[in-house]
PDB file of C-alpha atoms in Angstrom:
ATOM      1  CA  MET A   1       0.000   0.000   0.000  1.00 93.00           C
ATOM      2  CA  ARG A   2       2.896   2.384   0.607  1.00 93.00           C
ATOM      3  CA  ASN A   3       3.907   1.936  -3.044  1.00 93.00           C
ATOM      4  CA  LYS A   4       0.367   2.757  -4.174  1.00 95.00           C
ATOM      5  CA  PHE A   5       0.383   5.831  -1.946  1.00 96.00           C
ATOM      6  CA  ALA A   6       3.688   6.948  -3.461  1.00 95.00           C
ATOM      7  CA  ASP A   7       2.422   6.387  -7.015  1.00 95.00           C
ATOM      8  CA  LYS A   8      -0.792   8.294  -6.332  1.00 96.00           C
ATOM      9  CA  ILE A   9       1.012  11.260  -4.746  1.00 96.00           C
ATOM     10  CA  PHE A  10       3.353  11.454  -7.739  1.00 96.00           C
ATOM     11  CA  GLU A  11       0.417  11.231 -10.159  1.00 96.00           C
ATOM     12  CA  LEU A  12      -1.546  13.944  -8.366  1.00 97.00           C
ATOM     13  CA  GLY A  13       1.547  16.059  -7.834  1.00 97.00           C
ATOM     14  CA  LYS A  14       2.165  16.237 -11.586  1.00 96.00           C
ATOM     15  CA  LYS A  15      -1.307  17.739 -12.060  1.00 96.00           C
ATOM     16  CA  ASN A  16      -1.473  19.952  -8.993  1.00 97.00           C
ATOM     17  CA  LYS A  17       1.428  22.159  -7.921  1.00 97.00           C
ATOM     18  CA  ASN A  18      -0.190  22.739  -4.525  1.00 98.00           C
ATOM     19  CA  ILE A  19       0.390  19.169  -3.330  1.00 98.00           C
ATOM     20  CA  TYR A  20       3.162  18.840  -0.735  1.00 98.00           C
ATOM     21  CA  LEU A  21       4.545  15.734   0.955  1.00 97.00           C
ATOM     22  CA  VAL A  22       6.092  16.155   4.406  1.00 97.00           C
ATOM     23  CA  ALA A  23       7.791  12.959   5.598  1.00 96.00           C
ATOM     24  CA  ALA A  24       9.378  12.050   8.920  1.00 95.00           C
ATOM     25  CA  ASP A  25      12.457   9.829   8.820  1.00 88.00           C
ATOM     26  CA  ILE A  26      11.318   7.701   5.889  1.00 86.00           C
ATOM     27  CA  SER A  27      13.846   7.252   3.107  1.00 79.00           C
ATOM     28  CA  PRO A  28      12.332   8.231  -0.245  1.00 80.00           C
ATOM     29  CA  ALA A  29      11.871   5.225  -2.528  1.00 76.00           C
ATOM     30  CA  GLY A  30       9.955   4.439  -5.702  1.00 80.00           C
ATOM     31  CA  SER A  31       7.583   7.204  -6.741  1.00 88.00           C
ATOM     32  CA  ILE A  32       8.296   9.220  -3.587  1.00 92.00           C
ATOM     33  CA  GLU A  33      11.899   9.445  -4.755  1.00 93.00           C
ATOM     34  CA  LYS A  34      10.623  10.538  -8.176  1.00 94.00           C
ATOM     35  CA  PHE A  35       8.432  13.141  -6.486  1.00 95.00           C
ATOM     36  CA  ARG A  36      11.406  14.394  -4.425  1.00 94.00           C
ATOM     37  CA  LYS A  37      13.637  14.722  -7.499  1.00 95.00           C
ATOM     38  CA  LYS A  38      11.036  16.292  -9.776  1.00 95.00           C
ATOM     39  CA  TYR A  39       9.484  18.613  -7.176  1.00 96.00           C
ATOM     40  CA  PRO A  40      12.181  19.201  -4.536  1.00 95.00           C
ATOM     41  CA  SER A  41      10.481  22.321  -3.167  1.00 96.00           C
ATOM     42  CA  ARG A  42       7.330  20.277  -2.455  1.00 97.00           C
ATOM     43  CA  PHE A  43       9.024  17.385  -0.649  1.00 96.00           C
ATOM     44  CA  ILE A  44      10.189  17.958   2.919  1.00 96.00           C
ATOM     45  CA  ASN A  45      11.818  15.258   5.066  1.00 96.00           C
ATOM     46  CA  VAL A  46      11.982  16.535   8.645  1.00 96.00           C
ATOM     47  CA  GLY A  47      13.863  13.497   9.974  1.00 95.00           C
ATOM     48  CA  VAL A  48      13.018  12.314  13.488  1.00 94.00           C
ATOM     49  CA  ALA A  49      10.913  15.414  14.160  1.00 96.00           C
ATOM     50  CA  GLU A  50       7.285  14.384  13.818  1.00 97.00           C
ATOM     51  CA  GLN A  51       6.090  17.432  15.745  1.00 97.00           C
ATOM     52  CA  SER A  52       7.716  19.604  13.084  1.00 98.00           C
ATOM     53  CA  MET A  53       6.059  17.497  10.367  1.00 98.00           C
ATOM     54  CA  ILE A  54       2.632  18.405  11.725  1.00 98.00           C
ATOM     55  CA  GLY A  55       3.521  22.060  12.282  1.00 98.00           C
ATOM     56  CA  ILE A  56       4.829  22.406   8.727  1.00 98.00           C
ATOM     57  CA  CYS A  57       1.700  20.732   7.342  1.00 98.00           C
ATOM     58  CA  ALA A  58      -0.436  23.173   9.337  1.00 98.00           C
ATOM     59  CA  GLY A  59       1.497  26.119   7.929  1.00 98.00           C
ATOM     60  CA  LEU A  60       1.143  24.806   4.390  1.00 98.00           C
ATOM     61  CA  ALA A  61      -2.609  24.351   4.842  1.00 98.00           C
ATOM     62  CA  MET A  62      -2.900  27.945   6.072  1.00 97.00           C
ATOM     63  CA  GLN A  63      -1.266  28.951   2.760  1.00 97.00           C
ATOM     64  CA  LYS A  64      -3.950  26.977   0.874  1.00 97.00           C
ATOM     65  CA  LYS A  65      -1.596  24.118   0.036  1.00 98.00           C
ATOM     66  CA  ILE A  66      -2.583  20.427   0.075  1.00 98.00           C
ATOM     67  CA  ALA A  67      -0.360  18.827   2.680  1.00 98.00           C
ATOM     68  CA  PHE A  68       0.219  15.140   3.420  1.00 98.00           C
ATOM     69  CA  GLY A  69       2.220  14.235   6.541  1.00 98.00           C
ATOM     70  CA  TYR A  70       3.660  10.742   6.084  1.00 97.00           C
ATOM     71  CA  THR A  71       5.449   8.276   8.343  1.00 96.00           C
ATOM     72  CA  ILE A  72       4.956   5.031  10.305  1.00 96.00           C
ATOM     73  CA  ALA A  73       1.560   5.158  12.016  1.00 97.00           C
ATOM     74  CA  ALA A  74       2.830   4.989  15.599  1.00 96.00           C
ATOM     75  CA  PHE A  75       5.043   8.023  15.009  1.00 97.00           C
ATOM     76  CA  ALA A  76       2.569   9.865  12.776  1.00 97.00           C
ATOM     77  CA  LEU A  77      -0.063  10.021  15.513  1.00 97.00           C
ATOM     78  CA  TYR A  78       1.362   9.394  18.978  1.00 97.00           C
ATOM     79  CA  ARG A  79       4.582  11.403  19.048  1.00 96.00           C
ATOM     80  CA  PRO A  80       3.100  14.654  17.653  1.00 97.00           C
ATOM     81  CA  PHE A  81      -0.311  14.265  19.325  1.00 97.00           C
ATOM     82  CA  GLU A  82      -0.347  17.742  20.896  1.00 98.00           C
ATOM     83  CA  MET A  83       0.430  19.371  17.541  1.00 98.00           C
ATOM     84  CA  ILE A  84      -2.252  17.291  15.805  1.00 98.00           C
ATOM     85  CA  ARG A  85      -4.797  18.376  18.400  1.00 98.00           C
ATOM     86  CA  ASP A  86      -3.778  22.039  18.620  1.00 98.00           C
ATOM     87  CA  ASP A  87      -2.350  22.894  15.184  1.00 97.00           C
ATOM     88  CA  LEU A  88      -4.691  20.816  13.027  1.00 98.00           C
ATOM     89  CA  CYS A  89      -7.879  19.873  14.827  1.00 98.00           C
ATOM     90  CA  ILE A  90      -8.554  23.019  16.852  1.00 98.00           C
ATOM     91  CA  GLN A  91      -7.848  25.077  13.714  1.00 97.00           C
ATOM     92  CA  ASN A  92      -9.787  22.535  11.587  1.00 98.00           C
ATOM     93  CA  LEU A  93      -7.127  22.566   8.867  1.00 98.00           C
ATOM     94  CA  PRO A  94      -7.427  20.231   5.840  1.00 98.00           C
ATOM     95  CA  VAL A  95      -4.250  18.171   6.362  1.00 98.00           C
ATOM     96  CA  THR A  96      -3.957  14.424   5.772  1.00 98.00           C
ATOM     97  CA  ILE A  97      -1.909  12.466   8.309  1.00 98.00           C
ATOM     98  CA  VAL A  98      -0.839   9.213   6.647  1.00 98.00           C
ATOM     99  CA  GLY A  99      -0.108   6.443   9.154  1.00 97.00           C
ATOM    100  CA  MET A 100       1.736   3.705   7.265  1.00 96.00           C
ATOM    101  CA  GLY A 101       1.988   0.153   8.630  1.00 96.00           C
ATOM    102  CA  ALA A 102      -0.922   0.724  11.004  1.00 97.00           C
ATOM    103  CA  GLY A 103      -2.332  -1.718  13.530  1.00 97.00           C
ATOM    104  CA  THR A 104      -0.142  -4.746  14.190  1.00 97.00           C
ATOM    105  CA  ILE A 105       1.767  -4.740  10.904  1.00 96.00           C
ATOM    106  CA  TYR A 106       5.048  -3.870  12.661  1.00 95.00           C
ATOM    107  CA  ASN A 107       4.605  -6.491  15.400  1.00 95.00           C
ATOM    108  CA  ASN A 108       8.111  -7.830  14.685  1.00 94.00           C
ATOM    109  CA  LEU A 109       9.481  -4.540  16.067  1.00 94.00           C
ATOM    110  CA  GLY A 110       7.381  -4.629  19.210  1.00 94.00           C
ATOM    111  CA  ALA A 111       4.760  -2.414  20.828  1.00 94.00           C
ATOM    112  CA  THR A 112       6.697   0.807  20.168  1.00 95.00           C
ATOM    113  CA  HIS A 113       6.097   0.414  16.435  1.00 96.00           C
ATOM    114  CA  MET A 114       2.491  -0.794  16.538  1.00 96.00           C
ATOM    115  CA  SER A 115      -0.619   1.378  16.606  1.00 97.00           C
ATOM    116  CA  GLN A 116      -3.234  -0.890  18.114  1.00 96.00           C
ATOM    117  CA  GLU A 117      -5.133   2.011  19.730  1.00 97.00           C
ATOM    118  CA  ASP A 118      -4.729   4.700  17.049  1.00 98.00           C
ATOM    119  CA  ILE A 119      -8.349   4.802  15.878  1.00 98.00           C
ATOM    120  CA  SER A 120      -9.549   5.239  19.448  1.00 98.00           C
ATOM    121  CA  ILE A 121      -7.187   8.170  19.951  1.00 97.00           C
ATOM    122  CA  ALA A 122      -7.860   9.852  16.612  1.00 98.00           C
ATOM    123  CA  LYS A 123     -11.614   9.333  16.948  1.00 97.00           C
ATOM    124  CA  SER A 124     -11.702  11.191  20.245  1.00 97.00           C
ATOM    125  CA  ILE A 125     -10.388  14.467  18.773  1.00 98.00           C
ATOM    126  CA  PRO A 126     -13.050  16.890  17.479  1.00 98.00           C
ATOM    127  CA  ASN A 127     -12.869  17.632  13.729  1.00 98.00           C
ATOM    128  CA  MET A 128     -10.692  14.587  12.945  1.00 98.00           C
ATOM    129  CA  LYS A 129     -11.923  12.187  10.245  1.00 98.00           C
ATOM    130  CA  ILE A 130     -10.594   8.640   9.795  1.00 98.00           C
ATOM    131  CA  ILE A 131     -10.259   6.511   6.652  1.00 98.00           C
ATOM    132  CA  ALA A 132      -8.828   2.962   6.659  1.00 98.00           C
ATOM    133  CA  PRO A 133      -8.590   1.509   3.114  1.00 98.00           C
ATOM    134  CA  ALA A 134      -8.645  -2.263   2.714  1.00 97.00           C
ATOM    135  CA  ASP A 135      -6.486  -2.590  -0.394  1.00 97.00           C
ATOM    136  CA  PRO A 136      -4.290  -0.590  -2.798  1.00 96.00           C
ATOM    137  CA  ILE A 137      -7.148   0.302  -5.162  1.00 96.00           C
ATOM    138  CA  GLU A 138      -9.222   1.680  -2.322  1.00 97.00           C
ATOM    139  CA  LEU A 139      -6.189   3.551  -1.023  1.00 97.00           C
ATOM    140  CA  GLY A 140      -5.933   5.337  -4.360  1.00 96.00           C
ATOM    141  CA  MET A 141      -9.585   6.403  -4.080  1.00 97.00           C
ATOM    142  CA  ALA A 142      -9.032   7.590  -0.530  1.00 98.00           C
ATOM    143  CA  VAL A 143      -5.985   9.672  -1.533  1.00 98.00           C
ATOM    144  CA  ASN A 144      -8.035  11.256  -4.329  1.00 97.00           C
ATOM    145  CA  TYR A 145     -10.633  12.217  -1.730  1.00 98.00           C
ATOM    146  CA  CYS A 146      -8.006  13.599   0.659  1.00 98.00           C
ATOM    147  CA  ALA A 147      -6.411  15.694  -2.090  1.00 98.00           C
ATOM    148  CA  LYS A 148      -9.761  17.414  -2.689  1.00 97.00           C
ATOM    149  CA  ASN A 149     -10.708  17.702   0.973  1.00 96.00           C
ATOM    150  CA  LYS A 150     -11.287  21.238   2.275  1.00 94.00           C
ATOM    151  CA  LYS A 151     -13.060  20.384   5.521  1.00 92.00           C
ATOM    152  CA  GLY A 152     -10.595  19.604   8.277  1.00 97.00           C
ATOM    153  CA  PRO A 153      -7.923  16.988   9.108  1.00 98.00           C
ATOM    154  CA  ILE A 154      -7.975  13.338   8.079  1.00 98.00           C
ATOM    155  CA  TYR A 155      -6.120  10.387   9.562  1.00 98.00           C
ATOM    156  CA  LEU A 156      -5.455   7.982   6.671  1.00 98.00           C
ATOM    157  CA  ARG A 157      -4.640   4.578   8.182  1.00 98.00           C
ATOM    158  CA  ILE A 158      -2.865   2.364   5.643  1.00 97.00           C
ATOM    159  CA  GLY A 159      -0.990  -0.928   5.363  1.00 96.00           C
ATOM    160  CA  LYS A 160       2.625  -1.417   4.389  1.00 95.00           C
ATOM    161  CA  SER A 161       3.574  -3.747   1.528  1.00 88.00           C
ATOM    162  CA  GLY A 162       2.314  -6.868  -0.186  1.00 89.00           C
ATOM    163  CA  GLU A 163      -1.411  -6.240   0.294  1.00 94.00           C
ATOM    164  CA  LYS A 164      -3.642  -7.717  -2.422  1.00 93.00           C
ATOM    165  CA  ASN A 165      -6.474  -5.976  -4.209  1.00 95.00           C
ATOM    166  CA  LEU A 166      -9.559  -7.420  -2.517  1.00 94.00           C
ATOM    167  CA  ILE A 167     -12.551  -5.546  -3.883  1.00 93.00           C
ATOM    168  CA  ASN A 168     -13.916  -5.356  -7.428  1.00 89.00           C
ATOM    169  CA  TYR A 169     -14.822  -1.712  -7.906  1.00 88.00           C
ATOM    170  CA  THR A 170     -16.147  -2.044 -11.451  1.00 83.00           C
ATOM    171  CA  LYS A 171     -19.707  -2.273 -10.089  1.00 80.00           C
ATOM    172  CA  LYS A 172     -19.165  -0.640  -6.701  1.00 86.00           C
ATOM    173  CA  LYS A 173     -18.835   3.027  -5.907  1.00 90.00           C
ATOM    174  CA  TRP A 174     -16.558   4.296  -3.141  1.00 94.00           C
ATOM    175  CA  ASN A 175     -18.060   7.100  -1.095  1.00 96.00           C
ATOM    176  CA  PHE A 176     -16.495   8.739   1.923  1.00 98.00           C
ATOM    177  CA  GLY A 177     -18.620   8.107   5.008  1.00 97.00           C
ATOM    178  CA  LYS A 178     -20.618   5.239   3.494  1.00 98.00           C
ATOM    179  CA  ILE A 179     -20.176   1.586   4.438  1.00 98.00           C
ATOM    180  CA  LEU A 180     -19.645  -0.640   1.378  1.00 97.00           C
ATOM    181  CA  LYS A 181     -21.137  -4.087   0.802  1.00 96.00           C
ATOM    182  CA  VAL A 182     -18.380  -6.233  -0.690  1.00 96.00           C
ATOM    183  CA  PHE A 183     -20.261  -9.563  -0.890  1.00 95.00           C
ATOM    184  CA  SER A 184     -23.927 -10.444  -0.389  1.00 94.00           C
ATOM    185  CA  GLY A 185     -25.067 -13.338   1.782  1.00 91.00           C
ATOM    186  CA  ASN A 186     -27.768 -14.464   4.140  1.00 87.00           C
ATOM    187  CA  ASP A 187     -28.226 -14.441   7.904  1.00 82.00           C
ATOM    188  CA  ILE A 188     -24.621 -13.652   8.864  1.00 94.00           C
ATOM    189  CA  ALA A 189     -22.586 -10.531   8.138  1.00 96.00           C
ATOM    190  CA  VAL A 190     -18.921  -9.713   8.746  1.00 97.00           C
ATOM    191  CA  ILE A 191     -17.946  -6.050   9.056  1.00 98.00           C
ATOM    192  CA  SER A 192     -14.286  -5.149   8.778  1.00 98.00           C
ATOM    193  CA  TYR A 193     -11.882  -2.518   7.428  1.00 98.00           C
ATOM    194  CA  GLY A 194      -8.235  -2.201   6.459  1.00 97.00           C
ATOM    195  CA  PRO A 195      -6.047  -5.025   5.112  1.00 97.00           C
ATOM    196  CA  ILE A 196      -7.397  -7.514   7.684  1.00 97.00           C
ATOM    197  CA  LEU A 197     -10.539  -7.602   5.526  1.00 97.00           C
ATOM    198  CA  GLU A 198      -8.658 -10.283   3.565  1.00 97.00           C
ATOM    199  CA  LYS A 199      -9.214 -12.709   6.451  1.00 97.00           C
ATOM    200  CA  ALA A 200     -12.974 -12.131   6.256  1.00 96.00           C
ATOM    201  CA  ILE A 201     -12.909 -12.899   2.532  1.00 96.00           C
ATOM    202  CA  ASN A 202     -10.863 -16.060   3.114  1.00 96.00           C
ATOM    203  CA  ILE A 203     -13.443 -17.266   5.641  1.00 95.00           C
ATOM    204  CA  LYS A 204     -16.290 -16.461   3.244  1.00 95.00           C
ATOM    205  CA  ASN A 205     -14.613 -18.420   0.431  1.00 94.00           C
ATOM    206  CA  ARG A 206     -13.983 -21.397   2.703  1.00 94.00           C
ATOM    207  CA  LEU A 207     -17.591 -21.475   3.926  1.00 93.00           C
ATOM    208  CA  PHE A 208     -18.900 -21.402   0.381  1.00 91.00           C
ATOM    209  CA  LYS A 209     -16.480 -24.054  -0.867  1.00 90.00           C
ATOM    210  CA  GLU A 210     -16.982 -26.491   2.005  1.00 89.00           C
ATOM    211  CA  ARG A 211     -20.620 -25.874   2.939  1.00 84.00           C
ATOM    212  CA  GLN A 212     -22.120 -23.841   0.060  1.00 86.00           C
ATOM    213  CA  VAL A 213     -23.005 -21.111   2.561  1.00 85.00           C
ATOM    214  CA  SER A 214     -22.764 -17.434   1.665  1.00 90.00           C
ATOM    215  CA  ILE A 215     -22.205 -14.640   4.158  1.00 94.00           C
ATOM    216  CA  SER A 216     -22.255 -10.885   3.641  1.00 96.00           C
ATOM    217  CA  ILE A 217     -19.078  -8.864   4.003  1.00 97.00           C
ATOM    218  CA  TYR A 218     -19.052  -5.117   4.571  1.00 98.00           C
ATOM    219  CA  ASN A 219     -16.115  -2.740   4.366  1.00 98.00           C
ATOM    220  CA  CYS A 220     -16.407   0.106   6.894  1.00 98.00           C
ATOM    221  CA  HIS A 221     -13.573   2.139   5.384  1.00 98.00           C
ATOM    222  CA  THR A 222     -14.698   5.413   6.973  1.00 98.00           C
ATOM    223  CA  LEU A 223     -14.486   5.099  10.750  1.00 98.00           C
ATOM    224  CA  LYS A 224     -15.264   8.721  11.509  1.00 98.00           C
ATOM    225  CA  PRO A 225     -17.840   9.909  10.710  1.00 98.00           C
ATOM    226  CA  ILE A 226     -19.361   6.458  11.054  1.00 98.00           C
ATOM    227  CA  ASP A 227     -22.205   5.583   8.675  1.00 98.00           C
ATOM    228  CA  LYS A 228     -24.959   5.326  11.304  1.00 98.00           C
ATOM    229  CA  THR A 229     -27.779   4.917   8.779  1.00 98.00           C
ATOM    230  CA  GLY A 230     -26.003   2.198   6.808  1.00 98.00           C
ATOM    231  CA  ILE A 231     -24.915   0.276   9.893  1.00 98.00           C
ATOM    232  CA  ASN A 232     -28.375   0.467  11.471  1.00 98.00           C
ATOM    233  CA  LYS A 233     -29.799  -1.181   8.342  1.00 97.00           C
ATOM    234  CA  ILE A 234     -27.229  -3.972   8.636  1.00 97.00           C
ATOM    235  CA  ILE A 235     -27.972  -4.469  12.326  1.00 97.00           C
ATOM    236  CA  LYS A 236     -31.685  -4.807  11.604  1.00 96.00           C
ATOM    237  CA  LYS A 237     -31.164  -7.193   8.674  1.00 95.00           C
ATOM    238  CA  TYR A 238     -28.910  -9.909  10.128  1.00 95.00           C
ATOM    239  CA  LYS A 239     -29.243 -12.315  13.049  1.00 94.00           C
ATOM    240  CA  TYR A 240     -25.502 -12.401  13.620  1.00 96.00           C
ATOM    241  CA  ILE A 241     -22.791  -9.835  12.966  1.00 97.00           C
ATOM    242  CA  PHE A 242     -19.076 -10.508  13.330  1.00 97.00           C
ATOM    243  CA  ILE A 243     -16.700  -7.565  13.707  1.00 98.00           C
ATOM    244  CA  LEU A 244     -13.122  -8.174  12.564  1.00 98.00           C
ATOM    245  CA  GLU A 245     -10.576  -5.420  13.198  1.00 98.00           C
ATOM    246  CA  ASP A 246      -6.849  -4.945  13.681  1.00 98.00           C
ATOM    247  CA  HIS A 247      -7.423  -2.545  16.564  1.00 98.00           C
ATOM    248  CA  SER A 248      -8.013  -2.530  20.291  1.00 97.00           C
ATOM    249  CA  CYS A 249     -11.318  -3.801  21.644  1.00 97.00           C
ATOM    250  CA  ILE A 250     -11.654  -0.346  23.247  1.00 96.00           C
ATOM    251  CA  ASN A 251     -13.333   2.398  21.204  1.00 97.00           C
ATOM    252  CA  GLY A 252     -12.881   0.825  17.793  1.00 97.00           C
ATOM    253  CA  LEU A 253     -15.535  -0.249  15.285  1.00 98.00           C
ATOM    254  CA  TYR A 254     -16.997  -2.817  17.690  1.00 97.00           C
ATOM    255  CA  SER A 255     -17.694  -0.124  20.276  1.00 97.00           C
ATOM    256  CA  ASP A 256     -19.507   2.022  17.700  1.00 97.00           C
ATOM    257  CA  ILE A 257     -21.658  -0.844  16.433  1.00 98.00           C
ATOM    258  CA  ILE A 258     -22.572  -2.017  19.927  1.00 97.00           C
ATOM    259  CA  GLU A 259     -23.675   1.528  20.808  1.00 97.00           C
ATOM    260  CA  LEU A 260     -25.784   1.829  17.654  1.00 98.00           C
ATOM    261  CA  ALA A 261     -27.377  -1.574  18.273  1.00 97.00           C
ATOM    262  CA  TYR A 262     -28.247  -0.595  21.849  1.00 97.00           C
ATOM    263  CA  LYS A 263     -29.868   2.655  20.746  1.00 97.00           C
ATOM    264  CA  ILE A 264     -32.236   0.874  18.342  1.00 96.00           C
ATOM    265  CA  ARG A 265     -32.851  -2.000  20.816  1.00 96.00           C
ATOM    266  CA  ALA A 266     -31.606  -4.540  18.286  1.00 95.00           C
ATOM    267  CA  LYS A 267     -31.780  -8.269  18.999  1.00 93.00           C
ATOM    268  CA  THR A 268     -28.859  -9.017  16.699  1.00 95.00           C
ATOM    269  CA  LYS A 269     -26.008 -10.969  18.276  1.00 96.00           C
ATOM    270  CA  ILE A 270     -22.759  -9.072  17.707  1.00 97.00           C
ATOM    271  CA  ILE A 271     -19.463 -10.931  18.096  1.00 96.00           C
ATOM    272  CA  SER A 272     -16.130  -9.106  18.120  1.00 96.00           C
ATOM    273  CA  TYR A 273     -12.670 -10.198  17.047  1.00 97.00           C
ATOM    274  CA  SER A 274     -10.508  -7.256  18.089  1.00 97.00           C
ATOM    275  CA  LEU A 275      -7.122  -6.857  19.764  1.00 98.00           C
ATOM    276  CA  LYS A 276      -7.007  -7.502  23.494  1.00 97.00           C
ATOM    277  CA  ASP A 277      -6.406  -4.609  25.862  1.00 97.00           C
ATOM    278  CA  GLU A 278      -2.834  -5.645  26.545  1.00 96.00           C
ATOM    279  CA  PHE A 279       0.664  -5.539  25.084  1.00 96.00           C
ATOM    280  CA  ILE A 280       1.448  -9.060  23.909  1.00 94.00           C
ATOM    281  CA  LYS A 281       5.104  -9.754  23.207  1.00 91.00           C
ATOM    282  CA  SER A 282       5.481 -11.767  20.015  1.00 89.00           C
ATOM    283  CA  TYR A 283       8.073 -10.702  17.462  1.00 88.00           C
ATOM    284  CA  GLY A 284       7.705 -13.308  14.764  1.00 86.00           C
ATOM    285  CA  ASP A 285       4.959 -14.201  12.327  1.00 92.00           C
ATOM    286  CA  ARG A 286       2.081 -11.697  12.376  1.00 95.00           C
ATOM    287  CA  ASP A 287      -0.591 -14.395  12.080  1.00 94.00           C
ATOM    288  CA  ILE A 288       0.763 -16.041  15.237  1.00 95.00           C
ATOM    289  CA  PHE A 289       0.684 -12.659  16.948  1.00 96.00           C
ATOM    290  CA  LEU A 290      -2.963 -12.108  15.925  1.00 97.00           C
ATOM    291  CA  GLN A 291      -3.843 -15.605  17.136  1.00 96.00           C
ATOM    292  CA  LYS A 292      -2.556 -14.653  20.577  1.00 96.00           C
ATOM    293  CA  HIS A 293      -5.046 -11.800  20.457  1.00 97.00           C
ATOM    294  CA  GLY A 294      -7.808 -14.264  19.562  1.00 96.00           C
ATOM    295  CA  ILE A 295      -7.978 -13.289  15.880  1.00 97.00           C
ATOM    296  CA  ASP A 296      -7.676 -16.530  13.935  1.00 95.00           C
ATOM    297  CA  GLU A 297      -9.308 -17.539  10.647  1.00 95.00           C
ATOM    298  CA  ASN A 298      -9.933 -21.135  11.773  1.00 94.00           C
ATOM    299  CA  LYS A 299     -11.476 -19.990  15.036  1.00 94.00           C
ATOM    300  CA  ILE A 300     -13.792 -17.508  13.318  1.00 95.00           C
ATOM    301  CA  TYR A 301     -14.716 -20.123  10.711  1.00 94.00           C
ATOM    302  CA  ARG A 302     -15.718 -22.575  13.453  1.00 93.00           C
ATOM    303  CA  GLU A 303     -17.744 -19.921  15.259  1.00 92.00           C
ATOM    304  CA  ILE A 304     -19.698 -19.029  12.113  1.00 91.00           C
ATOM    305  CA  LYS A 305     -20.153 -22.697  11.174  1.00 89.00           C
ATOM    306  CA  LYS A 306     -21.882 -23.344  14.528  1.00 87.00           C
ATOM    307  CA  LEU A 307     -24.535 -20.780  13.650  1.00 86.00           C
ATOM    308  CA  ILE A 308     -25.385 -22.188  10.218  1.00 78.00           C
TER     309      ILE A 308
END
């Protein structure tokens, strides 16, 4: 996904001289290197100074420029939090903070490099919007939206490398703030977002192959503002809803859906597969790390199979 982001920034930058990329301690590579060489005055690498990254982006936005602040998610959001809150959100400036390798993607480097509570933190700040694309194609659509955004800051939560394209957009339209149905099924729905959506699709394919059972899958790519109307319709339609997210069980998508279900007195059973509220030390394979948090394709498959 970082390569797609770089390609999209270079593509947009060729057409729009107001697009600036402010990076923090990330070596330019691929299309970002092309962007740096072709438009050196519009590429700024602040080094290990994430607070400065946000301040510079704020200044650019005040000059009517389109600023993207880009680094690893844990450092894009946590280290410069005060500047994000004060310089961007209080001023309601249209800056995009790009958190690369979000969630547990950097588990091999430990808790310092993971962002398992980033959505909760970003969601709590007034004026902040949150987008979490599931695949490279969707990321491109999200960057297009961010480049045109004039209405306050956005936290763009993206993967790292090797993510597959998961969604066929030839017959589906991406809209900011609107939950997207990826596959149609019957009594059971899975709602997810970000690259971990691939696990939901794997489970769906396995259920259909082994038991000829179809389930619905929804992509909740916009996490703030949440699509209350769309989610309420889903809650009312299905007997069972599974939430799958690479984020803490506290104040993520599960928390929002549970609150909405309570408000409409829904009888739907909602089951969550989120990260535990703890720092688990596991520096190897990411799937093993997620299993320790209770997020496992085989486990989810068995849980859904019991309900069929």
